């Protein structure tokens, strides 16, 4: 009796990709379950738009399925490849946005409430919007390095592999990105609901 693959010892991403290339649809389902949430989360943090992030994550996985028959094990990790493709696709979309420079209409604000929970949600939404706007002002490579390191929580060697640069370059990009974010957000503490104790 065959047991479902996800109840057995887990296979590596590379093994699942090889099985998919050989026609195993279950391997594709399992690999998609592993990679899609990470691809979407990374795209969302880079783009700040759910619909665009879904499109980017889907496009990255479609590209993975196309290269599956030609995948050469040992050259790169599948997850590293997916992060790189998502980063490149997101960067392309951000550059296209800058070219269009169409200013989006602001969403109507939610009605104010005296409830602290509602106020806290509004403050958090303002903080996230300010961070997203500041991230959008960073150069593309700095933004990608900061998002991968400080939001995705990846280690510098992983980021170096994803971005195809050295670890020292990752450290430099993240340091410059953090300084730029601090400068962009300077003077906004009170606006964003922070007091001296925060």
PDB file of C-alpha atoms in Angstrom:
ATOM      1  CA  UNK A   1       0.000   0.000   0.000  1.00  0.00           C
ATOM      2  CA  UNK A   2       1.446   3.375  -0.999  1.00  0.00           C
ATOM      3  CA  UNK A   3       1.400   6.063   1.646  1.00  0.00           C
ATOM      4  CA  UNK A   4       0.916   9.709   0.663  1.00  0.00           C
ATOM      5  CA  UNK A   5       4.295  11.325   0.132  1.00  0.00           C
ATOM      6  CA  UNK A   6       3.653  14.110   2.673  1.00  0.00           C
ATOM      7  CA  UNK A   7       3.304  11.544   5.492  1.00  0.00           C
ATOM      8  CA  UNK A   8       6.698   9.999   4.687  1.00  0.00           C
ATOM      9  CA  UNK A   9      10.099  11.505   5.355  1.00  0.00           C
ATOM     10  CA  UNK A  10      10.140  14.861   3.570  1.00  0.00           C
ATOM     11  CA  UNK A  11      11.954  15.048   0.265  1.00  0.00           C
ATOM     12  CA  UNK A  12      14.203  17.972  -0.596  1.00  0.00           C
ATOM     13  CA  UNK A  13      12.950  20.732  -2.881  1.00  0.00           C
ATOM     14  CA  UNK A  14      15.385  19.520  -5.525  1.00  0.00           C
ATOM     15  CA  UNK A  15      14.085  15.943  -5.297  1.00  0.00           C
ATOM     16  CA  UNK A  16      10.487  17.139  -5.612  1.00  0.00           C
ATOM     17  CA  UNK A  17      11.389  19.281  -8.621  1.00  0.00           C
ATOM     18  CA  UNK A  18      13.032  16.280 -10.264  1.00  0.00           C
ATOM     19  CA  UNK A  19       9.944  14.167  -9.618  1.00  0.00           C
ATOM     20  CA  UNK A  20       7.743  16.899 -11.086  1.00  0.00           C
ATOM     21  CA  UNK A  21       9.962  17.040 -14.186  1.00  0.00           C
ATOM     22  CA  UNK A  22       9.379  13.284 -14.532  1.00  0.00           C
ATOM     23  CA  UNK A  23       5.606  13.850 -14.489  1.00  0.00           C
ATOM     24  CA  UNK A  24       4.738  13.501 -10.772  1.00  0.00           C
ATOM     25  CA  UNK A  25       1.878  15.929 -10.083  1.00  0.00           C
ATOM     26  CA  UNK A  26       1.892  15.188  -6.351  1.00  0.00           C
ATOM     27  CA  UNK A  27       5.494  16.394  -6.182  1.00  0.00           C
ATOM     28  CA  UNK A  28       4.389  19.690  -7.778  1.00  0.00           C
ATOM     29  CA  UNK A  29       1.604  20.056  -5.213  1.00  0.00           C
ATOM     30  CA  UNK A  30       4.001  19.509  -2.315  1.00  0.00           C
ATOM     31  CA  UNK A  31       6.664  21.825  -3.708  1.00  0.00           C
ATOM     32  CA  UNK A  32       4.075  24.526  -4.419  1.00  0.00           C
ATOM     33  CA  UNK A  33       2.848  24.203  -0.826  1.00  0.00           C
ATOM     34  CA  UNK A  34       6.379  24.869   0.386  1.00  0.00           C
ATOM     35  CA  UNK A  35       7.415  27.637  -1.988  1.00  0.00           C
ATOM     36  CA  UNK A  36       4.245  29.607  -2.799  1.00  0.00           C
ATOM     37  CA  UNK A  37       3.771  31.154   0.677  1.00  0.00           C
ATOM     38  CA  UNK A  38       7.410  32.284   0.802  1.00  0.00           C
ATOM     39  CA  UNK A  39       7.311  33.637  -2.747  1.00  0.00           C
ATOM     40  CA  UNK A  40       4.086  35.533  -2.044  1.00  0.00           C
ATOM     41  CA  UNK A  41       5.342  36.960   1.266  1.00  0.00           C
ATOM     42  CA  UNK A  42       8.578  38.158  -0.318  1.00  0.00           C
ATOM     43  CA  UNK A  43       6.734  39.722  -3.268  1.00  0.00           C
ATOM     44  CA  UNK A  44       4.230  41.413  -0.946  1.00  0.00           C
ATOM     45  CA  UNK A  45       6.992  42.949   1.147  1.00  0.00           C
ATOM     46  CA  UNK A  46       8.768  44.174  -1.960  1.00  0.00           C
ATOM     47  CA  UNK A  47       5.654  45.521  -3.700  1.00  0.00           C
ATOM     48  CA  UNK A  48       3.189  46.374  -0.928  1.00  0.00           C
ATOM     49  CA  UNK A  49       0.291  45.231  -3.138  1.00  0.00           C
ATOM     50  CA  UNK A  50      -1.440  41.857  -2.635  1.00  0.00           C
ATOM     51  CA  UNK A  51      -2.693  41.471  -6.201  1.00  0.00           C
ATOM     52  CA  UNK A  52       0.704  42.245  -7.708  1.00  0.00           C
ATOM     53  CA  UNK A  53       2.401  39.970  -5.160  1.00  0.00           C
ATOM     54  CA  UNK A  54       0.089  37.100  -6.118  1.00  0.00           C
ATOM     55  CA  UNK A  55       0.890  37.678  -9.797  1.00  0.00           C
ATOM     56  CA  UNK A  56       4.638  37.728  -9.119  1.00  0.00           C
ATOM     57  CA  UNK A  57       4.555  34.586  -6.955  1.00  0.00           C
ATOM     58  CA  UNK A  58       2.518  32.771  -9.594  1.00  0.00           C
ATOM     59  CA  UNK A  59       4.846  33.891 -12.391  1.00  0.00           C
ATOM     60  CA  UNK A  60       7.906  32.764 -10.414  1.00  0.00           C
ATOM     61  CA  UNK A  61       6.440  29.298  -9.871  1.00  0.00           C
ATOM     62  CA  UNK A  62       5.397  29.038 -13.521  1.00  0.00           C
ATOM     63  CA  UNK A  63       8.969  29.803 -14.488  1.00  0.00           C
ATOM     64  CA  UNK A  64      10.171  27.125 -12.068  1.00  0.00           C
ATOM     65  CA  UNK A  65       7.909  24.532 -13.686  1.00  0.00           C
ATOM     66  CA  UNK A  66       9.244  25.535 -17.119  1.00  0.00           C
ATOM     67  CA  UNK A  67      12.876  25.077 -16.079  1.00  0.00           C
ATOM     68  CA  UNK A  68      12.226  21.852 -14.140  1.00  0.00           C
ATOM     69  CA  UNK A  69      13.237  19.484 -16.971  1.00  0.00           C
ATOM     70  CA  UNK A  70      16.561  21.318 -17.362  1.00  0.00           C
ATOM     71  CA  UNK A  71      17.286  21.768 -13.626  1.00  0.00           C
ATOM     72  CA  UNK A  72      20.823  20.812 -12.706  1.00  0.00           C
ATOM     73  CA  UNK A  73      20.975  19.635  -9.092  1.00  0.00           C
ATOM     74  CA  UNK A  74      23.760  21.108  -7.028  1.00  0.00           C
ATOM     75  CA  UNK A  75      24.032  24.428  -8.885  1.00  0.00           C
ATOM     76  CA  UNK A  76      21.535  26.329  -6.737  1.00  0.00           C
ATOM     77  CA  UNK A  77      18.878  25.582  -4.177  1.00  0.00           C
ATOM     78  CA  UNK A  78      15.352  25.708  -5.555  1.00  0.00           C
ATOM     79  CA  UNK A  79      14.269  28.173  -2.843  1.00  0.00           C
ATOM     80  CA  UNK A  80      17.217  30.459  -3.635  1.00  0.00           C
ATOM     81  CA  UNK A  81      16.274  30.411  -7.309  1.00  0.00           C
ATOM     82  CA  UNK A  82      12.644  31.268  -6.478  1.00  0.00           C
ATOM     83  CA  UNK A  83      13.662  34.169  -4.182  1.00  0.00           C
ATOM     84  CA  UNK A  84      15.900  35.529  -6.942  1.00  0.00           C
ATOM     85  CA  UNK A  85      13.158  35.315  -9.576  1.00  0.00           C
ATOM     86  CA  UNK A  86      10.591  36.920  -7.239  1.00  0.00           C
ATOM     87  CA  UNK A  87      13.051  39.721  -6.449  1.00  0.00           C
ATOM     88  CA  UNK A  88      13.727  40.331 -10.136  1.00  0.00           C
ATOM     89  CA  UNK A  89      10.044  40.305 -11.084  1.00  0.00           C
ATOM     90  CA  UNK A  90       9.167  42.640  -8.196  1.00  0.00           C
ATOM     91  CA  UNK A  91      11.982  45.005  -9.138  1.00  0.00           C
ATOM     92  CA  UNK A  92      10.720  45.082 -12.732  1.00  0.00           C
ATOM     93  CA  UNK A  93       7.236  46.005 -11.517  1.00  0.00           C
ATOM     94  CA  UNK A  94       8.574  48.705  -9.210  1.00  0.00           C
ATOM     95  CA  UNK A  95      10.562  50.227 -12.065  1.00  0.00           C
ATOM     96  CA  UNK A  96       7.463  50.155 -14.278  1.00  0.00           C
ATOM     97  CA  UNK A  97       5.517  51.917 -11.511  1.00  0.00           C
ATOM     98  CA  UNK A  98       8.127  54.662 -11.346  1.00  0.00           C
ATOM     99  CA  UNK A  99       7.926  55.113 -15.108  1.00  0.00           C
ATOM    100  CA  UNK A 100       4.143  55.417 -14.982  1.00  0.00           C
ATOM    101  CA  UNK A 101       4.224  57.640 -11.900  1.00  0.00           C
ATOM    102  CA  UNK A 102       0.456  57.542 -11.677  1.00  0.00           C
ATOM    103  CA  UNK A 103      -0.471  58.570  -8.178  1.00  0.00           C
ATOM    104  CA  UNK A 104      -3.018  56.133  -6.709  1.00  0.00           C
ATOM    105  CA  UNK A 105      -6.154  57.486  -5.109  1.00  0.00           C
ATOM    106  CA  UNK A 106      -6.034  57.273  -1.357  1.00  0.00           C
ATOM    107  CA  UNK A 107      -8.494  54.866   0.170  1.00  0.00           C
ATOM    108  CA  UNK A 108     -11.190  56.520   2.205  1.00  0.00           C
ATOM    109  CA  UNK A 109     -10.201  56.475   5.867  1.00  0.00           C
ATOM    110  CA  UNK A 110     -12.057  54.163   8.189  1.00  0.00           C
ATOM    111  CA  UNK A 111     -14.503  55.872  10.515  1.00  0.00           C
ATOM    112  CA  UNK A 112     -12.867  56.872  13.777  1.00  0.00           C
ATOM    113  CA  UNK A 113     -13.828  55.005  16.909  1.00  0.00           C
ATOM    114  CA  UNK A 114     -13.218  55.555  20.587  1.00  0.00           C
ATOM    115  CA  UNK A 115     -12.208  51.924  20.984  1.00  0.00           C
ATOM    116  CA  UNK A 116      -8.487  51.524  21.692  1.00  0.00           C
ATOM    117  CA  UNK A 117      -8.284  48.422  19.466  1.00  0.00           C
ATOM    118  CA  UNK A 118      -9.497  50.363  16.440  1.00  0.00           C
ATOM    119  CA  UNK A 119      -7.106  53.220  17.175  1.00  0.00           C
ATOM    120  CA  UNK A 120      -4.225  50.761  17.544  1.00  0.00           C
ATOM    121  CA  UNK A 121      -5.090  49.142  14.199  1.00  0.00           C
ATOM    122  CA  UNK A 122      -5.123  52.555  12.549  1.00  0.00           C
ATOM    123  CA  UNK A 123      -1.747  53.415  14.076  1.00  0.00           C
ATOM    124  CA  UNK A 124      -0.297  50.075  12.921  1.00  0.00           C
ATOM    125  CA  UNK A 125      -1.708  50.637   9.422  1.00  0.00           C
ATOM    126  CA  UNK A 126      -0.090  54.095   9.330  1.00  0.00           C
ATOM    127  CA  UNK A 127       3.219  52.637  10.492  1.00  0.00           C
ATOM    128  CA  UNK A 128       3.123  49.909   7.843  1.00  0.00           C
ATOM    129  CA  UNK A 129       2.196  52.422   5.140  1.00  0.00           C
ATOM    130  CA  UNK A 130       5.075  54.689   6.199  1.00  0.00           C
ATOM    131  CA  UNK A 131       7.518  51.760   6.168  1.00  0.00           C
ATOM    132  CA  UNK A 132       6.251  50.588   2.766  1.00  0.00           C
ATOM    133  CA  UNK A 133       6.571  54.123   1.352  1.00  0.00           C
ATOM    134  CA  UNK A 134      10.092  54.453   2.770  1.00  0.00           C
ATOM    135  CA  UNK A 135      11.067  51.043   1.362  1.00  0.00           C
ATOM    136  CA  UNK A 136       9.741  52.118  -2.046  1.00  0.00           C
ATOM    137  CA  UNK A 137      12.119  55.114  -1.965  1.00  0.00           C
ATOM    138  CA  UNK A 138      15.192  52.926  -1.462  1.00  0.00           C
ATOM    139  CA  UNK A 139      17.302  51.868  -4.441  1.00  0.00           C
ATOM    140  CA  UNK A 140      16.181  48.457  -5.709  1.00  0.00           C
ATOM    141  CA  UNK A 141      19.151  46.434  -4.428  1.00  0.00           C
ATOM    142  CA  UNK A 142      19.043  48.066  -0.977  1.00  0.00           C
ATOM    143  CA  UNK A 143      15.306  47.405  -0.733  1.00  0.00           C
ATOM    144  CA  UNK A 144      15.743  43.754  -1.656  1.00  0.00           C
ATOM    145  CA  UNK A 145      18.595  43.255   0.826  1.00  0.00           C
ATOM    146  CA  UNK A 146      16.715  44.981   3.677  1.00  0.00           C
ATOM    147  CA  UNK A 147      13.515  43.026   3.006  1.00  0.00           C
ATOM    148  CA  UNK A 148      15.329  39.694   2.813  1.00  0.00           C
ATOM    149  CA  UNK A 149      17.405  40.344   5.935  1.00  0.00           C
ATOM    150  CA  UNK A 150      15.138  42.244   8.297  1.00  0.00           C
ATOM    151  CA  UNK A 151      11.658  41.258   7.180  1.00  0.00           C
ATOM    152  CA  UNK A 152      12.120  37.763   5.732  1.00  0.00           C
ATOM    153  CA  UNK A 153      14.780  36.977   8.354  1.00  0.00           C
ATOM    154  CA  UNK A 154      17.224  35.300   5.980  1.00  0.00           C
ATOM    155  CA  UNK A 155      20.917  35.018   6.812  1.00  0.00           C
ATOM    156  CA  UNK A 156      23.469  37.062   4.882  1.00  0.00           C
ATOM    157  CA  UNK A 157      24.928  34.026   3.023  1.00  0.00           C
ATOM    158  CA  UNK A 158      21.427  33.101   1.796  1.00  0.00           C
ATOM    159  CA  UNK A 159      20.826  36.672   0.660  1.00  0.00           C
ATOM    160  CA  UNK A 160      24.186  36.706  -1.100  1.00  0.00           C
ATOM    161  CA  UNK A 161      23.194  33.588  -3.039  1.00  0.00           C
ATOM    162  CA  UNK A 162      19.776  35.026  -3.919  1.00  0.00           C
ATOM    163  CA  UNK A 163      21.187  38.351  -5.072  1.00  0.00           C
ATOM    164  CA  UNK A 164      24.291  36.804  -6.677  1.00  0.00           C
ATOM    165  CA  UNK A 165      26.663  39.054  -4.704  1.00  0.00           C
ATOM    166  CA  UNK A 166      29.169  38.592  -1.891  1.00  0.00           C
ATOM    167  CA  UNK A 167      28.284  38.541   1.804  1.00  0.00           C
ATOM    168  CA  UNK A 168      30.192  41.811   2.316  1.00  0.00           C
ATOM    169  CA  UNK A 169      28.050  43.454  -0.366  1.00  0.00           C
ATOM    170  CA  UNK A 170      24.904  42.220   1.423  1.00  0.00           C
ATOM    171  CA  UNK A 171      26.157  43.722   4.683  1.00  0.00           C
ATOM    172  CA  UNK A 172      26.886  47.010   2.937  1.00  0.00           C
ATOM    173  CA  UNK A 173      23.493  47.119   1.186  1.00  0.00           C
ATOM    174  CA  UNK A 174      21.561  46.357   4.372  1.00  0.00           C
ATOM    175  CA  UNK A 175      23.526  48.895   6.406  1.00  0.00           C
ATOM    176  CA  UNK A 176      23.009  51.626   3.794  1.00  0.00           C
ATOM    177  CA  UNK A 177      19.346  50.649   3.456  1.00  0.00           C
ATOM    178  CA  UNK A 178      18.751  50.851   7.205  1.00  0.00           C
ATOM    179  CA  UNK A 179      20.443  54.267   7.370  1.00  0.00           C
ATOM    180  CA  UNK A 180      18.343  55.495   4.454  1.00  0.00           C
ATOM    181  CA  UNK A 181      15.150  54.192   6.077  1.00  0.00           C
ATOM    182  CA  UNK A 182      16.036  55.927   9.334  1.00  0.00           C
ATOM    183  CA  UNK A 183      16.608  59.186   7.451  1.00  0.00           C
ATOM    184  CA  UNK A 184      13.368  58.824   5.487  1.00  0.00           C
ATOM    185  CA  UNK A 185      11.373  58.166   8.659  1.00  0.00           C
ATOM    186  CA  UNK A 186      13.174  60.747  10.824  1.00  0.00           C
ATOM    187  CA  UNK A 187      10.845  63.259  12.359  1.00  0.00           C
ATOM    188  CA  UNK A 188       7.805  60.983  11.940  1.00  0.00           C
ATOM    189  CA  UNK A 189       7.848  59.363  15.412  1.00  0.00           C
ATOM    190  CA  UNK A 190       5.035  61.488  16.786  1.00  0.00           C
ATOM    191  CA  UNK A 191       2.995  61.236  13.560  1.00  0.00           C
ATOM    192  CA  UNK A 192       3.234  57.459  13.744  1.00  0.00           C
ATOM    193  CA  UNK A 193       2.136  57.256  17.382  1.00  0.00           C
ATOM    194  CA  UNK A 194       5.528  56.672  18.984  1.00  0.00           C
ATOM    195  CA  UNK A 195       6.519  58.413  22.160  1.00  0.00           C
ATOM    196  CA  UNK A 196       9.955  58.553  23.774  1.00  0.00           C
ATOM    197  CA  UNK A 197       9.310  55.247  25.586  1.00  0.00           C
ATOM    198  CA  UNK A 198       8.792  53.319  22.277  1.00  0.00           C
TER     199      UNK A 198
END
